[in-house]
PDB file of C-alpha atoms and ligand atoms in Angstrom:
ATOM      1  CA  GLY A 258     -52.868 151.180-139.679  1.00  0.00           C
ATOM      2  CA  PRO A 259     -55.835 153.435-138.849  1.00  0.00           C
ATOM      3  CA  THR A 260     -57.183 151.216-136.116  1.00  0.00           C
ATOM      4  CA  THR A 261     -56.889 152.662-132.610  1.00  0.00           C
ATOM      5  CA  GLY A 262     -58.238 151.461-129.319  1.00  0.00           C
ATOM      6  CA  VAL A 263     -57.946 151.770-125.600  1.00  0.00           C
ATOM      7  CA  VAL A 264     -55.443 149.250-124.274  1.00  0.00           C
ATOM      8  CA  VAL A 265     -56.911 147.286-121.440  1.00  0.00           C
ATOM      9  CA  LYS A 266     -55.102 145.041-119.026  1.00  0.00           C
ATOM     10  CA  PRO A 267     -56.932 141.798-118.428  1.00  0.00           C
ATOM     11  CA  ARG A 268     -57.638 141.618-114.725  1.00  0.00           C
ATOM     12  CA  PRO A 269     -59.795 139.286-112.611  1.00  0.00           C
ATOM     13  CA  LYS A 270     -62.901 141.444-112.264  1.00  0.00           C
ATOM     14  CA  THR A 271     -64.994 139.940-109.502  1.00  0.00           C
ATOM     15  CA  LYS A 272     -64.073 140.177-105.864  1.00  0.00           C
ATOM     16  CA  LYS A 273     -65.510 138.167-103.034  1.00  0.00           C
ATOM     17  CA  PRO A 274     -67.633 140.089-100.531  1.00  0.00           C
ATOM     18  CA  ALA A 275     -66.282 140.517 -97.024  1.00  0.00           C
ATOM     19  CA  MET A 276     -67.667 137.793 -94.765  1.00  0.00           C
ATOM     20  CA  TYR A 277     -68.721 138.106 -91.130  1.00  0.00           C
ATOM     21  CA  LYS A 278     -69.064 135.509 -88.394  1.00  0.00           C
ATOM     22  CA  VAL A 279     -72.174 135.620 -86.244  1.00  0.00           C
ATOM     23  CA  LEU A 280     -70.938 134.795 -82.725  1.00  0.00           C
ATOM     24  CA  MET A 281     -73.123 133.630 -79.843  1.00  0.00           C
ATOM     25  CA  LEU A 282     -72.136 134.316 -76.238  1.00  0.00           C
ATOM     26  CA  ASN A 283     -72.833 132.112 -73.236  1.00  0.00           C
ATOM     27  CA  ASP A 284     -74.862 133.292 -70.251  1.00  0.00           C
ATOM     28  CA  ASP A 285     -76.160 131.605 -67.106  1.00  0.00           C
ATOM     29  CA  TYR A 286     -79.906 131.975 -67.782  1.00  0.00           C
ATOM     30  CA  THR A 287     -80.966 131.295 -71.374  1.00  0.00           C
ATOM     31  CA  PRO A 288     -82.384 127.741 -71.533  1.00  0.00           C
ATOM     32  CA  MET A 289     -80.365 125.284 -73.616  1.00  0.00           C
ATOM     33  CA  GLU A 290     -83.490 124.293 -75.558  1.00  0.00           C
ATOM     34  CA  PHE A 291     -84.118 127.934 -76.536  1.00  0.00           C
ATOM     35  CA  VAL A 292     -80.574 128.222 -77.905  1.00  0.00           C
ATOM     36  CA  VAL A 293     -81.031 125.019 -79.924  1.00  0.00           C
ATOM     37  CA  HIS A 294     -84.309 126.402 -81.280  1.00  0.00           C
ATOM     38  CA  VAL A 295     -82.601 129.668 -82.335  1.00  0.00           C
ATOM     39  CA  LEU A 296     -79.848 127.769 -84.161  1.00  0.00           C
ATOM     40  CA  GLU A 297     -82.412 125.649 -86.021  1.00  0.00           C
ATOM     41  CA  ARG A 298     -84.701 128.565 -86.892  1.00  0.00           C
ATOM     42  CA  PHE A 299     -82.255 131.298 -87.893  1.00  0.00           C
ATOM     43  CA  PHE A 300     -79.112 129.400 -88.856  1.00  0.00           C
ATOM     44  CA  GLN A 301     -80.626 126.364 -90.641  1.00  0.00           C
ATOM     45  CA  LYS A 302     -78.888 123.867 -88.373  1.00  0.00           C
ATOM     46  CA  ASN A 303     -80.314 120.399 -87.816  1.00  0.00           C
ATOM     47  CA  ARG A 304     -80.963 119.266 -84.242  1.00  0.00           C
ATOM     48  CA  ASP A 305     -77.596 117.516 -83.824  1.00  0.00           C
ATOM     49  CA  GLU A 306     -75.533 120.412 -85.198  1.00  0.00           C
ATOM     50  CA  ALA A 307     -77.554 122.961 -83.225  1.00  0.00           C
ATOM     51  CA  THR A 308     -76.971 120.969 -80.032  1.00  0.00           C
ATOM     52  CA  ARG A 309     -73.246 120.702 -80.794  1.00  0.00           C
ATOM     53  CA  ILE A 310     -72.918 124.481 -81.289  1.00  0.00           C
ATOM     54  CA  MET A 311     -75.025 125.249 -78.182  1.00  0.00           C
ATOM     55  CA  MET A 312     -72.853 122.964 -76.025  1.00  0.00           C
ATOM     56  CA  HIS A 313     -69.689 124.501 -77.479  1.00  0.00           C
ATOM     57  CA  VAL A 314     -70.908 127.987 -76.496  1.00  0.00           C
ATOM     58  CA  HIS A 315     -72.021 126.708 -73.073  1.00  0.00           C
ATOM     59  CA  ARG A 316     -68.590 125.219 -72.328  1.00  0.00           C
ATOM     60  CA  ARG A 317     -66.242 127.660 -74.102  1.00  0.00           C
ATOM     61  CA  GLY A 318     -68.141 130.935 -73.733  1.00  0.00           C
ATOM     62  CA  VAL A 319     -68.465 131.825 -77.415  1.00  0.00           C
ATOM     63  CA  GLY A 320     -69.118 130.042 -80.698  1.00  0.00           C
ATOM     64  CA  VAL A 321     -69.787 130.591 -84.391  1.00  0.00           C
ATOM     65  CA  CYS A 322     -73.408 130.265 -85.551  1.00  0.00           C
ATOM     66  CA  GLY A 323     -72.585 130.895 -89.210  1.00  0.00           C
ATOM     67  CA  VAL A 324     -70.692 133.109 -91.672  1.00  0.00           C
ATOM     68  CA  TYR A 325     -72.548 135.594 -93.899  1.00  0.00           C
ATOM     69  CA  THR A 326     -72.268 138.855 -95.806  1.00  0.00           C
ATOM     70  CA  TYR A 327     -72.631 141.919 -93.575  1.00  0.00           C
ATOM     71  CA  GLU A 328     -76.313 142.627 -94.209  1.00  0.00           C
ATOM     72  CA  VAL A 329     -77.357 139.004 -93.692  1.00  0.00           C
ATOM     73  CA  ALA A 330     -75.222 138.708 -90.530  1.00  0.00           C
ATOM     74  CA  GLU A 331     -76.747 141.919 -89.109  1.00  0.00           C
ATOM     75  CA  THR A 332     -80.264 140.637 -89.833  1.00  0.00           C
ATOM     76  CA  LYS A 333     -79.565 137.310 -88.061  1.00  0.00           C
ATOM     77  CA  VAL A 334     -78.258 139.134 -84.961  1.00  0.00           C
ATOM     78  CA  THR A 335     -81.349 141.366 -84.863  1.00  0.00           C
ATOM     79  CA  GLN A 336     -83.710 138.389 -85.271  1.00  0.00           C
ATOM     80  CA  VAL A 337     -81.990 136.379 -82.514  1.00  0.00           C
ATOM     81  CA  MET A 338     -81.862 139.294 -80.073  1.00  0.00           C
ATOM     82  CA  ASP A 339     -85.502 140.243 -80.766  1.00  0.00           C
ATOM     83  CA  LEU A 340     -86.751 136.710 -80.096  1.00  0.00           C
ATOM     84  CA  ALA A 341     -84.557 136.419 -76.987  1.00  0.00           C
ATOM     85  CA  ARG A 342     -85.894 139.727 -75.610  1.00  0.00           C
ATOM     86  CA  GLN A 343     -89.491 138.717 -76.354  1.00  0.00           C
ATOM     87  CA  ASN A 344     -88.885 135.602 -74.250  1.00  0.00           C
ATOM     88  CA  GLN A 345     -87.008 137.508 -71.526  1.00  0.00           C
ATOM     89  CA  HIS A 346     -83.741 135.675 -72.133  1.00  0.00           C
ATOM     90  CA  PRO A 347     -80.406 137.533 -71.980  1.00  0.00           C
ATOM     91  CA  LEU A 348     -78.931 135.688 -74.984  1.00  0.00           C
ATOM     92  CA  GLN A 349     -76.384 137.833 -76.849  1.00  0.00           C
ATOM     93  CA  CYS A 350     -75.038 137.609 -80.395  1.00  0.00           C
ATOM     94  CA  THR A 351     -72.440 139.726 -82.134  1.00  0.00           C
ATOM     95  CA  ILE A 352     -70.642 140.055 -85.480  1.00  0.00           C
ATOM     96  CA  GLU A 353     -66.951 139.685 -86.219  1.00  0.00           C
ATOM     97  CA  LYS A 354     -65.277 140.267 -89.586  1.00  0.00           C
ATOM     98  CA  GLU A 355     -63.584 137.097 -90.864  1.00  0.00           C
TER      99      GLU A 355
HETATM  100  N1  LIG B 453     -75.439 128.389 -70.211  1.00  0.00           N
HETATM  101  C1  LIG B 453     -76.858 128.252 -70.473  1.00  0.00           C
HETATM  102  C2  LIG B 453     -77.489 127.330 -69.419  1.00  0.00           C
HETATM  103  O1  LIG B 453     -76.783 126.649 -68.704  1.00  0.00           O
HETATM  104  C3  LIG B 453     -77.121 127.674 -71.875  1.00  0.00           C
HETATM  105  C4  LIG B 453     -76.596 128.541 -72.967  1.00  0.00           C
HETATM  106  C5  LIG B 453     -75.840 127.960 -74.008  1.00  0.00           C
HETATM  107  C6  LIG B 453     -76.842 129.911 -72.993  1.00  0.00           C
HETATM  108  C7  LIG B 453     -75.358 128.741 -75.041  1.00  0.00           C
HETATM  109  C8  LIG B 453     -76.360 130.690 -74.040  1.00  0.00           C
HETATM  110  C9  LIG B 453     -75.628 130.106 -75.065  1.00  0.00           C
HETATM  111  N2  LIG B 453     -78.815 127.298 -69.352  1.00  0.00           N
END
């Protein structure tokens, strides 16, 4: 008949954003209580979970604070490093693609 149309192939349209781990590194100087505070304030961890992550980093050298989209992960790293610097602690965070 007269009807024409563009043939489209049904395809799953949405794709998940790339996700990034925020990693925290151990050092010899940052107080344990400051690290716990950072995990509560910026990563929404309760006291027990924050303490567990802090002790993991302390013993193993590195640990995951959380997993976020790139922009959120970058913002967390900046916030942590700014607060650490303000308090003269050498605490370091970094990002790793999942
Ligand atoms: N290792 C630090 C200390 O003994 C504590 C710490 C834990 C630092 C996790 C950085 C990350 N005071």
